[in-house]
mmCIF file of C-alpha atoms in Angstrom:
data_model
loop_
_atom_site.group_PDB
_atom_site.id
_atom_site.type_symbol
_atom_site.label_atom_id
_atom_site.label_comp_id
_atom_site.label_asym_id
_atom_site.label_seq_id
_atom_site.Cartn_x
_atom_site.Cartn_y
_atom_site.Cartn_z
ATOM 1 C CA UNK F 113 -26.195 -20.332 4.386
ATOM 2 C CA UNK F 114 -27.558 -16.910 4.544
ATOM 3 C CA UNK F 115 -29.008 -15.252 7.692
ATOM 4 C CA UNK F 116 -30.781 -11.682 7.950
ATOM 5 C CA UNK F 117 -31.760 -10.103 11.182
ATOM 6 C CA UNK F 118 -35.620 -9.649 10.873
ATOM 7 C CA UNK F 119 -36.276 -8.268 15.187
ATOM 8 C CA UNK F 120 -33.232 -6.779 17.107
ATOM 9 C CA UNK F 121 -32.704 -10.010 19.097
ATOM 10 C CA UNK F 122 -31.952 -12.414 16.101
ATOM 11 C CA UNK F 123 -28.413 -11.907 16.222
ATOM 12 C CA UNK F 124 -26.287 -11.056 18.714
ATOM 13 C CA UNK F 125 -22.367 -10.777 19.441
ATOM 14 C CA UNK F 126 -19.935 -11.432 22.257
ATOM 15 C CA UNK F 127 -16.587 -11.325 22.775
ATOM 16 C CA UNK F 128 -15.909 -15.214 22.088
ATOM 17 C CA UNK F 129 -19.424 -16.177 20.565
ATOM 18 C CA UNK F 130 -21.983 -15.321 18.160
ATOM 19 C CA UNK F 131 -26.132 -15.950 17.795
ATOM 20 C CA UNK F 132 -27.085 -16.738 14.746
ATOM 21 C CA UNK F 133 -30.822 -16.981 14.120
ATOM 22 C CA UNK F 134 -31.106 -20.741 12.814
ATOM 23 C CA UNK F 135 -28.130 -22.307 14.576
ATOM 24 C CA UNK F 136 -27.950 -20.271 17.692
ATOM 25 C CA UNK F 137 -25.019 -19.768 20.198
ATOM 26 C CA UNK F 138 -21.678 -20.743 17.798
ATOM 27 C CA UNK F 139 -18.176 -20.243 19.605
ATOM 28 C CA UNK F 140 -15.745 -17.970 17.511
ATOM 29 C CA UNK F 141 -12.480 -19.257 17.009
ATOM 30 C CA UNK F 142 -10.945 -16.102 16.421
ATOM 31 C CA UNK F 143 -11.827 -13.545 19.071
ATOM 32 C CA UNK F 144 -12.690 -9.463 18.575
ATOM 33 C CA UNK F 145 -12.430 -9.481 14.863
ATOM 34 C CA UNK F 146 -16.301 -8.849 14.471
ATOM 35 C CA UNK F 147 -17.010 -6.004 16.959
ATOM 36 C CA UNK F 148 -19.740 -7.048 19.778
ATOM 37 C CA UNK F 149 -23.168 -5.595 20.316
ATOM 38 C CA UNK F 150 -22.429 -3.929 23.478
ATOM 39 C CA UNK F 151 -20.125 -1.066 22.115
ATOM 40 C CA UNK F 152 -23.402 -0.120 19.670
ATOM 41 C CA UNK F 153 -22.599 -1.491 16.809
ATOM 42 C CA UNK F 154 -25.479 -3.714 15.259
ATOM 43 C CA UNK F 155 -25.285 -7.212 12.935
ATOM 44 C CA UNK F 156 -27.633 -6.347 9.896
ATOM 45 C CA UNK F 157 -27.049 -9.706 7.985
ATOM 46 C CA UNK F 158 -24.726 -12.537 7.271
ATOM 47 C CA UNK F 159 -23.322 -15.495 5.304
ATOM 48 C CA UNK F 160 -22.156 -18.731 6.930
ATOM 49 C CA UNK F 161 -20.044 -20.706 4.370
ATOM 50 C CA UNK F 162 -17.983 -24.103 4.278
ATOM 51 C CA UNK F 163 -14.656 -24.193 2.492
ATOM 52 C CA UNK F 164 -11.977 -26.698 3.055
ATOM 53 C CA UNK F 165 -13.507 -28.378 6.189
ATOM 54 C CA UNK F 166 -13.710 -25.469 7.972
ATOM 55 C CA UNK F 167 -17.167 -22.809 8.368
ATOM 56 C CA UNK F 168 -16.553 -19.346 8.139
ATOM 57 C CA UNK F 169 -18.680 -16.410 8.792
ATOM 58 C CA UNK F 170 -18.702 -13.266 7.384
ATOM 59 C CA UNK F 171 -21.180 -10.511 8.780
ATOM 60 C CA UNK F 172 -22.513 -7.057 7.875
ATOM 61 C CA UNK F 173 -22.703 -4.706 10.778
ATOM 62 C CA UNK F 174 -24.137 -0.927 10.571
ATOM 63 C CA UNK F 175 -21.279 1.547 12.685
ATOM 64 C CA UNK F 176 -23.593 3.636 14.737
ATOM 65 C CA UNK F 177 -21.985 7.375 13.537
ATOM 66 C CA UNK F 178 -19.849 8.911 16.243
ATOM 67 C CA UNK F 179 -20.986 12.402 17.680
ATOM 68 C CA UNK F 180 -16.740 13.340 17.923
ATOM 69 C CA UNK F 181 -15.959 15.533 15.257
ATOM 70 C CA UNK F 182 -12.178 16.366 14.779
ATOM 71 C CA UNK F 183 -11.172 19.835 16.234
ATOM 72 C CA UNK F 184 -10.313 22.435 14.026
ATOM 73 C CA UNK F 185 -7.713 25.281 14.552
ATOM 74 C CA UNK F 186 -9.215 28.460 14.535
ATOM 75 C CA UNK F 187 -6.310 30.025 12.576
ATOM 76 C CA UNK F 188 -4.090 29.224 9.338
ATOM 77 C CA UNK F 189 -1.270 28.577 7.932
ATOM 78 C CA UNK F 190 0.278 29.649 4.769
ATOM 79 C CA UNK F 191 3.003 27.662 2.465
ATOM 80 C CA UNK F 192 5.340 28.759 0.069
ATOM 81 C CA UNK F 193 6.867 26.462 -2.178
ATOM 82 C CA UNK F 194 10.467 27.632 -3.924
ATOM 83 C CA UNK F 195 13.398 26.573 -5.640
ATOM 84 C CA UNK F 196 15.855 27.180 -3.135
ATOM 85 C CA UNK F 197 14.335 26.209 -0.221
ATOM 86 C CA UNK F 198 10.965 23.324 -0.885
ATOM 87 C CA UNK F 199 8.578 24.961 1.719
ATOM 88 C CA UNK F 200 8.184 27.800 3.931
ATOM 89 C CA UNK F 201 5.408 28.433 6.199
ATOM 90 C CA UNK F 202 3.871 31.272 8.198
ATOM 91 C CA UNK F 203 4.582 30.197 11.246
ATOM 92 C CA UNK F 204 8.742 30.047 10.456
ATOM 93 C CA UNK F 205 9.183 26.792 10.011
ATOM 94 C CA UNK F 206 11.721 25.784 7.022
ATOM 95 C CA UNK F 207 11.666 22.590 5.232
ATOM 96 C CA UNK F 208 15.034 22.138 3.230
ATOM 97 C CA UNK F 209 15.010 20.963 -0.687
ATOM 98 C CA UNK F 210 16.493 17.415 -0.834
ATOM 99 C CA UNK F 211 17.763 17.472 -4.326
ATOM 100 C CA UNK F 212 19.850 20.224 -3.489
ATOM 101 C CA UNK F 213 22.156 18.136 -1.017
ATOM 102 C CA UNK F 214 25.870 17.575 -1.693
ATOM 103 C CA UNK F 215 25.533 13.765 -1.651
ATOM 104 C CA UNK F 216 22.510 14.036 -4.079
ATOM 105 C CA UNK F 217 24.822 15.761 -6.455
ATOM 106 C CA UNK F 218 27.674 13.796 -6.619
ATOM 107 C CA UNK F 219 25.505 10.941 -7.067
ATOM 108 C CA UNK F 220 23.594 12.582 -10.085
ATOM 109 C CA UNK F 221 26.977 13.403 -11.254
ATOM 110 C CA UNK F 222 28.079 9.631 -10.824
ATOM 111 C CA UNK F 223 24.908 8.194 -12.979
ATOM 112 C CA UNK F 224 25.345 11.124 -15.403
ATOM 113 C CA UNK F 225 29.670 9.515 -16.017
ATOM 114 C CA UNK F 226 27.809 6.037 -15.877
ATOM 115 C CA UNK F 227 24.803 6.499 -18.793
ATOM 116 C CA UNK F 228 27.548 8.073 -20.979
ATOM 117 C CA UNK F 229 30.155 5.253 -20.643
ATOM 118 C CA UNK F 230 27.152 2.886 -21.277
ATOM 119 C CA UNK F 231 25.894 5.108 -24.278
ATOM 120 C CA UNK F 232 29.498 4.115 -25.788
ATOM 121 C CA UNK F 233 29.511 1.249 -25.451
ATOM 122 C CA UNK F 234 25.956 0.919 -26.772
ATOM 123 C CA UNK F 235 27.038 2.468 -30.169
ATOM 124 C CA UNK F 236 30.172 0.927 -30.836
ATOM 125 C CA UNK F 237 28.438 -2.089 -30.726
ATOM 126 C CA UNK F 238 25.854 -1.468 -33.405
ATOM 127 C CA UNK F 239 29.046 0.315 -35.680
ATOM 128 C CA UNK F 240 30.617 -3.256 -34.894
ATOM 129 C CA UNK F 241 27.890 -5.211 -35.833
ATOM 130 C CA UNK F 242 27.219 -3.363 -39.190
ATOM 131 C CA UNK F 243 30.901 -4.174 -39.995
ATOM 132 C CA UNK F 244 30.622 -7.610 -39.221
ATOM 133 C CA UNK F 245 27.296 -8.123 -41.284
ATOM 134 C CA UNK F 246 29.155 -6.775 -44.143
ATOM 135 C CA UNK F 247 31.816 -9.171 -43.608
ATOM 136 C CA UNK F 248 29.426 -12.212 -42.279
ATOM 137 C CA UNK F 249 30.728 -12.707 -38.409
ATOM 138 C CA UNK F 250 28.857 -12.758 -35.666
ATOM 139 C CA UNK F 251 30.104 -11.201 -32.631
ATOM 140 C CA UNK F 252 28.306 -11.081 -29.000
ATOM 141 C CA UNK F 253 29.548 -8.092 -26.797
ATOM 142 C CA UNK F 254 28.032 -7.533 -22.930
ATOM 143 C CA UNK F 255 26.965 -4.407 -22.483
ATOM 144 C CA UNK F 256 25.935 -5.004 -18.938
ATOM 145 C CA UNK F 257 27.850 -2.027 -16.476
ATOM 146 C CA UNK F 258 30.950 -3.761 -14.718
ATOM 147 C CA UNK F 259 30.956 -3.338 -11.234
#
């Protein structure tokens, strides 16, 4: 069912309750998930539908606009981005680089020792294969890291 406000008193919200214009005064289950009419916000239409036993409502409500703009600084800042260090700003402030950290190293270093041990294995096991093609075996080898 489909309901559109035609005068400003067809619907109306509460906290707990909501007027619709051809069923009237229906008690929400769920409480403050549509916003009521007293903090200025306004129903414009609405859909009332039935799905697995249950009736659900779903409204569309205009947001009055808010006269609060956010406050702006009246001064700046700068940034620098670098390689050494990832950002400095005007004010002092230093952000360090990340990637330049000890433990980031040593585990770059670690993956680089791991993709090179895998690579290895990798091609032996193609030259092993071509050898046992020419021979007709089949051989299976994991190539799965080992932990």
């Amino acid at each position: 069912m489909y309901f559109v406000k035609n005068n400003p008193k067809d619907c109306f919200c509460e906290r707990h309750r909501i007027k619709i214009p051809t069923l009237g005064w229906v008690k929400l289950k769920e409480k403050g998930y549509i916003p009521t009419t007293k903090q200025g916000y306004v129903i414009k239409e609405g859909t009332i539908s039935y799905k697995a036993g249950r009736y659900y409502v779903s409204v569309v409500i205009d947001v009055p606009k808010s006269s609060k703009k956010a406050k702006l600084n009246d001064f700046g800042i700068g940034i620098d981005l670098g390689l050494k260090e990832f950002a400095i700003m005007s004010n002092g402030t230093v952000k360090k680089n990340i990637n330049k950290s000890a433990r980031i190293k040593k585990l770059e270093k670690k993956l680089k020792s791991k993709q090179r041990c895998l690579s290895r294995k990798y091609e032996d096991l193609k030259k092993r294969s071509k050898e046992n093609k020419k021979k007709g075996e089949a051989t299976r080898q994991n190539i799965q890291k080992k932990s």
